[in-house]
């Protein structure tokens, strides 16, 4: 793989070390890394000196000085926006310096075809409306974040660099590509200069290490002032994929942020806010909000009958308002009788959501290849709901036979 070989040659010149792993195309998931030999737990796989990281301090000075610096509590200019602007407005010298890295990262077509934020207008409205609630909510927040970052770059950086304003439309697409590139390839990193910034501003780009794909468990990632290191979390056989964990995220989050929905994800959960809140009166919603239980209703493999928030909310359908307040204030669940009543309401809610799943799947089937990822997600959700119903209905039937 010539592009990878050139990247490793360049990386070696930068002081980056790669041990026992190599790049390989992974079916349906792009480029990844596999063990080139048997690897033992705690073996160092990648070493990246701090001098090779692309960070706030490597952003072109004209860009940094044109904008308010990042500040605590998400004040100032986000590091995300600065890194994306630096890539978008890269100087010829920087383009040459990082040419080996540019040759191996996803192309604009690859990014735009996989990430919901980059859906073309002809697809965006329809597909956005068919996203699961949690994904739709997250995408709306992501879109607002991007537009805010773009306005900063367009209104401040372009004039500072004496760029013609009529090129804004073209540069917005370039900025979107680089903004998404940064979003999907950065690592958490903290230095004395950034320790007071928000978590979202503690990000860096690092060549080679960004080729590692995500899994719900993966290699150990660590850093200090001198370097960034990735170490094997367990033994690996030659040819086995080497991954890191991007975080304990649901597939809705991963779909919006990274453009994929893994088949196996022990951190996955299904948000059922829509159908739970449809069961509530306005007065009940107000009561939930007052007690801090409005929204955030989930089911997963560990809690097929609903998470704690879900069951507390639906308990409001099973007891009086006054009794519900007492139980919430005292941290009680009402005992076995209330638990059985809540189980029955959960079954009712999940059957309603299952109908919604099937409706969304039917519509998505009519949209062709552009809807494949969203269709896959809804099928995952359908299975999760059916599995939960299978367990709950057995419990409800047993209760009624007592």
Tab-separated table of C-alpha atoms in Angstrom:
chain	number	residue	atom	x	y	z
A	1	UNK	CA	0.000	0.000	0.000
A	2	UNK	CA	2.058	2.870	-1.365
A	3	UNK	CA	0.249	5.732	0.403
A	4	UNK	CA	0.651	4.016	3.772
A	5	UNK	CA	4.327	3.240	3.122
A	6	UNK	CA	4.931	6.899	2.283
A	7	UNK	CA	3.089	7.958	5.452
A	8	UNK	CA	5.253	5.664	7.593
A	9	UNK	CA	8.406	6.941	5.892
A	10	UNK	CA	7.325	10.533	6.595
A	11	UNK	CA	6.247	9.636	10.152
A	12	UNK	CA	9.626	8.054	10.888
A	13	UNK	CA	11.308	11.289	9.861
A	14	UNK	CA	9.063	13.086	12.396
A	15	UNK	CA	10.145	10.765	15.212
A	16	UNK	CA	6.936	8.705	15.174
A	17	UNK	CA	7.419	5.007	15.959
A	18	UNK	CA	5.119	2.176	14.834
A	19	UNK	CA	5.693	-1.345	16.164
A	20	UNK	CA	4.026	-4.616	15.183
A	21	UNK	CA	1.056	-3.155	13.287
A	22	UNK	CA	0.290	-2.236	9.689
A	23	UNK	CA	-2.528	-0.734	7.645
A	24	UNK	CA	-5.186	-2.863	5.958
A	25	UNK	CA	-8.450	-2.101	4.166
A	26	UNK	CA	-11.312	-3.329	6.356
A	27	UNK	CA	-14.463	-4.345	4.418
A	28	UNK	CA	-17.112	-1.664	4.803
A	29	UNK	CA	-15.023	0.329	7.291
A	30	UNK	CA	-12.169	1.809	5.295
A	31	UNK	CA	-8.547	1.740	6.339
A	32	UNK	CA	-7.638	0.221	9.689
A	33	UNK	CA	-4.689	-1.325	11.505
A	34	UNK	CA	-3.922	-5.014	12.091
A	35	UNK	CA	-1.195	-6.870	13.939
A	36	UNK	CA	1.727	-7.663	11.630
A	37	UNK	CA	2.959	-10.210	14.196
A	38	UNK	CA	1.777	-11.742	17.452
A	39	UNK	CA	1.549	-8.962	20.044
A	40	UNK	CA	1.662	-9.242	23.822
A	41	UNK	CA	-0.369	-7.183	26.274
A	42	UNK	CA	1.301	-3.892	27.295
A	43	UNK	CA	3.471	-3.847	24.179
A	44	UNK	CA	3.973	-0.314	22.831
A	45	UNK	CA	2.426	-0.024	19.370
A	46	UNK	CA	2.601	3.680	18.503
A	47	UNK	CA	4.760	6.475	19.881
A	48	UNK	CA	4.108	10.042	18.706
A	49	UNK	CA	6.353	12.830	20.027
A	50	UNK	CA	4.500	15.987	21.004
A	51	UNK	CA	6.393	17.873	18.301
A	52	UNK	CA	4.514	15.838	15.643
A	53	UNK	CA	1.019	16.681	16.908
A	54	UNK	CA	-1.184	19.203	15.128
A	55	UNK	CA	-2.668	21.288	17.906
A	56	UNK	CA	-3.720	24.767	18.953
A	57	UNK	CA	-0.068	25.831	19.018
A	58	UNK	CA	0.560	24.690	15.425
A	59	UNK	CA	-2.375	26.644	13.973
A	60	UNK	CA	-1.168	29.352	11.604
A	61	UNK	CA	-0.510	32.519	13.619
A	62	UNK	CA	-2.574	34.755	11.299
A	63	UNK	CA	-5.610	32.569	11.976
A	64	UNK	CA	-5.056	32.388	15.738
A	65	UNK	CA	-4.458	36.123	16.083
A	66	UNK	CA	-7.548	37.012	14.049
A	67	UNK	CA	-9.862	35.304	16.543
A	68	UNK	CA	-10.437	35.375	20.300
A	69	UNK	CA	-8.326	32.590	21.857
A	70	UNK	CA	-10.022	29.542	23.399
A	71	UNK	CA	-10.979	30.177	27.011
A	72	UNK	CA	-12.491	28.234	29.951
A	73	UNK	CA	-16.222	27.445	29.966
A	74	UNK	CA	-16.342	27.210	26.148
A	75	UNK	CA	-15.563	30.892	25.732
A	76	UNK	CA	-13.539	32.233	22.837
A	77	UNK	CA	-12.910	30.337	19.599
A	78	UNK	CA	-13.220	26.530	19.733
A	79	UNK	CA	-10.005	24.625	19.005
A	80	UNK	CA	-12.110	22.512	16.632
A	81	UNK	CA	-12.815	25.579	14.489
A	82	UNK	CA	-9.180	26.701	14.578
A	83	UNK	CA	-7.844	23.314	13.466
A	84	UNK	CA	-10.440	23.095	10.687
A	85	UNK	CA	-9.611	26.618	9.509
A	86	UNK	CA	-5.900	25.797	9.553
A	87	UNK	CA	-6.517	22.795	7.298
A	88	UNK	CA	-8.879	24.715	5.005
A	89	UNK	CA	-6.507	27.644	4.541
A	90	UNK	CA	-3.339	25.584	4.585
A	91	UNK	CA	-0.262	27.275	3.149
A	92	UNK	CA	1.618	25.590	0.270
A	93	UNK	CA	4.463	24.809	2.690
A	94	UNK	CA	2.130	23.058	5.163
A	95	UNK	CA	0.355	21.222	2.334
A	96	UNK	CA	3.691	19.791	1.220
A	97	UNK	CA	4.776	18.998	4.786
A	98	UNK	CA	1.599	17.019	5.487
A	99	UNK	CA	1.063	15.624	1.974
A	100	UNK	CA	1.661	12.026	3.114
A	101	UNK	CA	-1.049	12.418	5.770
A	102	UNK	CA	-3.473	14.091	3.339
A	103	UNK	CA	-3.015	11.180	0.919
A	104	UNK	CA	-4.341	8.656	3.411
A	105	UNK	CA	-7.203	10.433	5.211
A	106	UNK	CA	-10.751	10.009	3.825
A	107	UNK	CA	-11.516	12.043	0.724
A	108	UNK	CA	-14.218	14.674	0.575
A	109	UNK	CA	-16.529	12.236	-1.251
A	110	UNK	CA	-15.938	9.589	1.423
A	111	UNK	CA	-16.621	12.037	4.243
A	112	UNK	CA	-19.678	13.570	2.599
A	113	UNK	CA	-21.232	10.200	1.749
A	114	UNK	CA	-20.912	8.816	5.282
A	115	UNK	CA	-21.637	11.681	7.684
A	116	UNK	CA	-25.192	13.006	8.184
A	117	UNK	CA	-24.073	16.630	8.622
A	118	UNK	CA	-22.791	16.581	5.028
A	119	UNK	CA	-25.916	15.093	3.468
A	120	UNK	CA	-26.902	17.092	0.366
A	121	UNK	CA	-29.971	19.350	0.785
A	122	UNK	CA	-32.012	16.996	-1.411
A	123	UNK	CA	-31.509	14.197	1.147
A	124	UNK	CA	-31.020	16.116	4.389
A	125	UNK	CA	-34.602	17.109	5.220
A	126	UNK	CA	-36.128	13.706	4.496
A	127	UNK	CA	-33.391	11.640	6.128
A	128	UNK	CA	-33.145	14.025	9.074
A	129	UNK	CA	-36.851	13.542	9.774
A	130	UNK	CA	-36.396	9.755	9.681
A	131	UNK	CA	-33.467	9.628	12.098
A	132	UNK	CA	-34.077	8.055	15.506
A	133	UNK	CA	-34.859	10.717	18.109
A	134	UNK	CA	-31.457	10.631	19.827
A	135	UNK	CA	-29.564	10.835	16.518
A	136	UNK	CA	-31.829	13.612	15.224
A	137	UNK	CA	-31.350	15.653	18.381
A	138	UNK	CA	-27.583	15.210	18.292
A	139	UNK	CA	-27.370	16.097	14.598
A	140	UNK	CA	-29.315	19.324	15.163
A	141	UNK	CA	-26.838	20.327	17.885
A	142	UNK	CA	-23.895	19.403	15.664
A	143	UNK	CA	-25.280	21.461	12.789
A	144	UNK	CA	-25.708	24.497	15.057
A	145	UNK	CA	-22.137	24.081	16.306
A	146	UNK	CA	-20.761	23.910	12.770
A	147	UNK	CA	-22.707	26.959	11.587
A	148	UNK	CA	-21.449	28.967	14.567
A	149	UNK	CA	-17.845	27.958	13.813
A	150	UNK	CA	-18.281	28.759	10.117
A	151	UNK	CA	-19.625	32.242	10.855
A	152	UNK	CA	-16.535	32.951	12.969
A	153	UNK	CA	-14.171	31.854	10.215
A	154	UNK	CA	-16.113	33.553	7.420
A	155	UNK	CA	-16.602	36.892	9.153
A	156	UNK	CA	-13.210	37.238	10.854
A	157	UNK	CA	-10.542	35.054	9.278
A	158	UNK	CA	-11.385	35.700	5.622
A	159	UNK	CA	-11.107	39.499	5.965
A	160	UNK	CA	-7.945	39.149	8.095
A	161	UNK	CA	-6.307	37.067	5.365
A	162	UNK	CA	-7.635	39.428	2.666
A	163	UNK	CA	-9.584	36.659	0.963
A	164	UNK	CA	-12.327	37.573	-1.530
A	165	UNK	CA	-15.775	37.191	0.086
A	166	UNK	CA	-17.343	35.804	-3.109
A	167	UNK	CA	-15.358	32.609	-2.531
A	168	UNK	CA	-17.262	31.955	0.659
A	169	UNK	CA	-19.582	29.292	-0.745
A	170	UNK	CA	-16.689	27.242	-2.048
A	171	UNK	CA	-14.761	27.655	1.180
A	172	UNK	CA	-17.767	26.667	3.283
A	173	UNK	CA	-17.744	23.233	1.661
A	174	UNK	CA	-13.989	22.974	2.175
A	175	UNK	CA	-14.368	24.103	5.768
A	176	UNK	CA	-17.159	21.554	6.328
A	177	UNK	CA	-14.934	18.776	4.988
A	178	UNK	CA	-12.044	19.764	7.240
A	179	UNK	CA	-14.343	20.408	10.212
A	180	UNK	CA	-15.641	16.850	9.869
A	181	UNK	CA	-12.127	15.526	9.321
A	182	UNK	CA	-11.072	17.120	12.607
A	183	UNK	CA	-14.241	15.873	14.300
A	184	UNK	CA	-13.601	12.258	13.321
A	185	UNK	CA	-9.821	12.098	13.781
A	186	UNK	CA	-8.851	14.099	16.865
A	187	UNK	CA	-7.653	12.722	20.193
A	188	UNK	CA	-8.075	14.104	23.690
A	189	UNK	CA	-4.868	15.788	24.857
A	190	UNK	CA	-4.034	18.136	27.716
A	191	UNK	CA	-1.025	20.330	28.433
A	192	UNK	CA	-0.353	22.990	31.087
A	193	UNK	CA	-1.445	25.575	28.500
A	194	UNK	CA	-4.794	23.874	27.854
A	195	UNK	CA	-5.637	22.417	31.280
A	196	UNK	CA	-8.067	25.260	32.088
A	197	UNK	CA	-9.948	24.888	28.797
A	198	UNK	CA	-13.128	22.851	28.405
A	199	UNK	CA	-12.847	19.171	27.516
A	200	UNK	CA	-13.981	19.891	23.940
A	201	UNK	CA	-11.004	22.225	23.443
A	202	UNK	CA	-8.417	19.646	24.509
A	203	UNK	CA	-7.996	18.077	21.086
A	204	UNK	CA	-5.128	17.305	18.749
A	205	UNK	CA	-4.560	15.596	15.406
A	206	UNK	CA	-1.873	12.954	15.222
A	207	UNK	CA	-0.718	11.156	12.077
A	208	UNK	CA	-0.728	7.327	11.966
A	209	UNK	CA	-2.549	6.900	15.299
A	210	UNK	CA	-5.691	8.245	13.625
A	211	UNK	CA	-5.804	5.134	11.418
A	212	UNK	CA	-7.014	3.020	14.349
A	213	UNK	CA	-10.709	2.161	14.131
A	214	UNK	CA	-13.204	2.144	16.990
A	215	UNK	CA	-14.363	-0.786	19.097
A	216	UNK	CA	-16.254	-0.852	22.394
A	217	UNK	CA	-12.972	-1.966	23.979
A	218	UNK	CA	-9.488	-1.224	22.678
A	219	UNK	CA	-5.855	-0.392	23.264
A	220	UNK	CA	-4.665	1.912	26.013
A	221	UNK	CA	-4.143	5.553	25.027
A	222	UNK	CA	-1.923	7.775	27.183
A	223	UNK	CA	0.054	10.995	26.936
A	224	UNK	CA	2.447	13.233	28.824
A	225	UNK	CA	4.339	16.397	27.955
A	226	UNK	CA	6.776	14.488	25.751
A	227	UNK	CA	4.631	12.108	23.739
A	228	UNK	CA	1.393	10.312	22.935
A	229	UNK	CA	1.508	6.511	23.294
A	230	UNK	CA	-0.800	3.642	22.323
A	231	UNK	CA	-0.232	0.322	24.106
A	232	UNK	CA	-1.778	-3.121	23.547
A	233	UNK	CA	-4.567	-3.805	26.035
A	234	UNK	CA	-4.260	-7.590	25.572
A	235	UNK	CA	-2.542	-10.238	23.469
A	236	UNK	CA	-3.247	-10.072	19.716
A	237	UNK	CA	-2.664	-12.703	17.040
A	238	UNK	CA	-1.060	-11.753	13.736
A	239	UNK	CA	-3.722	-10.384	11.377
A	240	UNK	CA	-6.141	-9.394	14.175
A	241	UNK	CA	-7.465	-5.834	13.980
A	242	UNK	CA	-6.073	-3.350	16.477
A	243	UNK	CA	-8.623	-0.796	17.709
A	244	UNK	CA	-9.071	1.916	20.276
A	245	UNK	CA	-12.309	2.979	21.968
A	246	UNK	CA	-13.517	6.451	20.943
A	247	UNK	CA	-15.712	6.508	24.039
A	248	UNK	CA	-18.700	4.787	25.626
A	249	UNK	CA	-21.210	5.918	23.038
A	250	UNK	CA	-24.502	4.676	21.639
A	251	UNK	CA	-24.792	3.823	17.960
A	252	UNK	CA	-26.924	6.939	17.429
A	253	UNK	CA	-23.977	9.051	18.579
A	254	UNK	CA	-21.455	7.056	16.529
A	255	UNK	CA	-23.626	7.329	13.413
A	256	UNK	CA	-23.821	11.127	13.611
A	257	UNK	CA	-20.256	11.798	14.789
A	258	UNK	CA	-18.333	9.143	12.873
A	259	UNK	CA	-20.623	7.767	10.173
A	260	UNK	CA	-20.919	4.144	11.262
A	261	UNK	CA	-23.137	1.839	13.345
A	262	UNK	CA	-21.141	-1.125	14.678
A	263	UNK	CA	-22.817	-4.509	14.905
A	264	UNK	CA	-21.345	-5.086	18.361
A	265	UNK	CA	-21.433	-2.277	20.905
A	266	UNK	CA	-21.904	-3.044	24.575
A	267	UNK	CA	-22.457	0.663	25.245
A	268	UNK	CA	-25.378	0.943	22.828
A	269	UNK	CA	-28.760	2.076	24.114
A	270	UNK	CA	-32.081	3.071	22.607
A	271	UNK	CA	-33.740	6.369	23.497
A	272	UNK	CA	-37.525	6.112	23.864
A	273	UNK	CA	-38.228	9.722	24.893
A	274	UNK	CA	-40.761	10.315	22.132
A	275	UNK	CA	-43.128	7.497	23.043
A	276	UNK	CA	-42.745	7.938	26.795
A	277	UNK	CA	-43.544	11.652	26.650
A	278	UNK	CA	-46.501	11.009	24.347
A	279	UNK	CA	-48.046	9.139	27.292
A	280	UNK	CA	-47.735	12.155	29.579
A	281	UNK	CA	-50.112	15.049	30.096
A	282	UNK	CA	-48.701	18.576	30.206
A	283	UNK	CA	-49.103	18.553	33.986
A	284	UNK	CA	-47.168	15.293	34.242
A	285	UNK	CA	-44.386	16.652	32.015
A	286	UNK	CA	-44.142	19.693	34.257
A	287	UNK	CA	-43.942	17.436	37.303
A	288	UNK	CA	-41.155	15.408	35.672
A	289	UNK	CA	-39.246	18.575	34.844
A	290	UNK	CA	-39.577	19.897	38.389
A	291	UNK	CA	-38.033	16.702	39.753
A	292	UNK	CA	-35.326	16.463	37.080
A	293	UNK	CA	-36.802	13.448	35.280
A	294	UNK	CA	-37.905	14.968	31.973
A	295	UNK	CA	-36.261	13.033	29.124
A	296	UNK	CA	-33.291	10.694	28.911
A	297	UNK	CA	-35.329	7.478	28.812
A	298	UNK	CA	-33.284	4.480	27.651
A	299	UNK	CA	-33.424	0.726	27.216
A	300	UNK	CA	-30.420	-1.517	26.648
A	301	UNK	CA	-29.294	-5.106	27.152
A	302	UNK	CA	-28.760	-4.531	30.869
A	303	UNK	CA	-32.078	-2.760	31.469
A	304	UNK	CA	-34.703	-4.214	29.089
A	305	UNK	CA	-37.411	-2.827	31.361
A	306	UNK	CA	-36.029	0.678	31.052
A	307	UNK	CA	-33.313	2.617	32.858
A	308	UNK	CA	-33.937	4.178	36.260
A	309	UNK	CA	-35.130	7.467	34.722
A	310	UNK	CA	-37.564	5.607	32.464
A	311	UNK	CA	-39.111	3.640	35.290
A	312	UNK	CA	-39.368	6.671	37.571
A	313	UNK	CA	-41.129	8.610	34.807
A	314	UNK	CA	-43.566	5.821	33.960
A	315	UNK	CA	-44.305	5.255	37.639
A	316	UNK	CA	-46.185	8.559	37.357
A	317	UNK	CA	-48.720	6.675	35.193
A	318	UNK	CA	-49.219	4.074	37.917
A	319	UNK	CA	-49.658	6.026	41.156
A	320	UNK	CA	-51.129	9.359	42.195
A	321	UNK	CA	-49.118	12.514	41.697
A	322	UNK	CA	-48.720	12.971	45.443
A	323	UNK	CA	-47.598	9.369	45.940
A	324	UNK	CA	-45.159	9.669	43.034
A	325	UNK	CA	-43.584	12.767	44.573
A	326	UNK	CA	-43.213	10.970	47.903
A	327	UNK	CA	-41.580	7.930	46.287
A	328	UNK	CA	-39.179	10.098	44.269
A	329	UNK	CA	-38.243	12.247	47.270
A	330	UNK	CA	-37.589	9.153	49.395
A	331	UNK	CA	-35.822	7.232	46.626
A	332	UNK	CA	-38.282	4.330	46.705
A	333	UNK	CA	-39.738	2.246	43.853
A	334	UNK	CA	-43.146	1.520	45.376
A	335	UNK	CA	-42.588	-2.184	45.915
A	336	UNK	CA	-43.483	-5.221	43.823
A	337	UNK	CA	-47.021	-4.131	42.974
A	338	UNK	CA	-45.903	-0.795	41.515
A	339	UNK	CA	-43.031	-2.549	39.730
A	340	UNK	CA	-45.529	-4.853	38.003
A	341	UNK	CA	-47.665	-1.888	36.984
A	342	UNK	CA	-44.632	-0.081	35.566
A	343	UNK	CA	-43.621	-3.213	33.627
A	344	UNK	CA	-47.025	-3.227	31.929
A	345	UNK	CA	-46.744	0.446	30.982
A	346	UNK	CA	-43.247	-0.177	29.604
A	347	UNK	CA	-44.641	-2.996	27.441
A	348	UNK	CA	-47.334	-0.656	26.126
A	349	UNK	CA	-44.769	2.060	25.352
A	350	UNK	CA	-42.362	-0.347	23.640
A	351	UNK	CA	-45.123	-1.809	21.462
A	352	UNK	CA	-45.902	1.720	20.366
A	353	UNK	CA	-42.217	2.333	19.601
A	354	UNK	CA	-41.966	-0.953	17.707
A	355	UNK	CA	-44.728	0.269	15.419
A	356	UNK	CA	-42.738	3.482	14.891
A	357	UNK	CA	-39.627	1.420	14.053
A	358	UNK	CA	-41.452	-0.560	11.402
A	359	UNK	CA	-42.923	2.600	9.888
A	360	UNK	CA	-39.500	4.259	9.625
A	361	UNK	CA	-37.990	1.121	8.093
A	362	UNK	CA	-40.752	1.005	5.499
A	363	UNK	CA	-40.121	4.621	4.464
A	364	UNK	CA	-36.342	4.221	4.394
A	365	UNK	CA	-36.570	1.216	2.101
A	366	UNK	CA	-38.035	3.526	-0.537
A	367	UNK	CA	-35.072	5.937	-0.446
A	368	UNK	CA	-32.313	3.751	-1.876
A	369	UNK	CA	-28.618	3.650	-1.012
A	370	UNK	CA	-28.512	7.102	0.631
A	371	UNK	CA	-30.601	5.727	3.492
A	372	UNK	CA	-28.646	2.517	4.125
A	373	UNK	CA	-26.941	3.595	7.355
A	374	UNK	CA	-30.135	5.021	8.875
A	375	UNK	CA	-32.012	1.888	7.824
A	376	UNK	CA	-29.370	-0.257	9.526
A	377	UNK	CA	-29.734	1.764	12.720
A	378	UNK	CA	-33.513	1.412	12.790
A	379	UNK	CA	-33.158	-2.347	12.341
A	380	UNK	CA	-30.792	-2.429	15.311
A	381	UNK	CA	-33.341	-0.470	17.323
A	382	UNK	CA	-36.162	-2.773	16.229
A	383	UNK	CA	-34.222	-5.808	17.441
A	384	UNK	CA	-33.421	-4.130	20.766
A	385	UNK	CA	-37.094	-3.262	21.305
A	386	UNK	CA	-38.238	-6.762	20.336
A	387	UNK	CA	-35.683	-8.313	22.709
A	388	UNK	CA	-36.861	-6.082	25.560
A	389	UNK	CA	-40.485	-6.895	24.846
A	390	UNK	CA	-39.680	-10.598	24.801
A	391	UNK	CA	-38.247	-10.420	28.309
A	392	UNK	CA	-40.871	-8.063	29.696
A	393	UNK	CA	-43.896	-9.890	28.324
A	394	UNK	CA	-42.727	-13.084	30.024
A	395	UNK	CA	-42.568	-11.190	33.316
A	396	UNK	CA	-45.990	-9.607	32.815
A	397	UNK	CA	-47.589	-12.960	31.920
A	398	UNK	CA	-45.998	-14.591	34.992
A	399	UNK	CA	-47.322	-11.778	37.201
A	400	UNK	CA	-50.853	-12.224	35.907
A	401	UNK	CA	-50.757	-15.975	36.532
A	402	UNK	CA	-49.812	-15.555	40.217
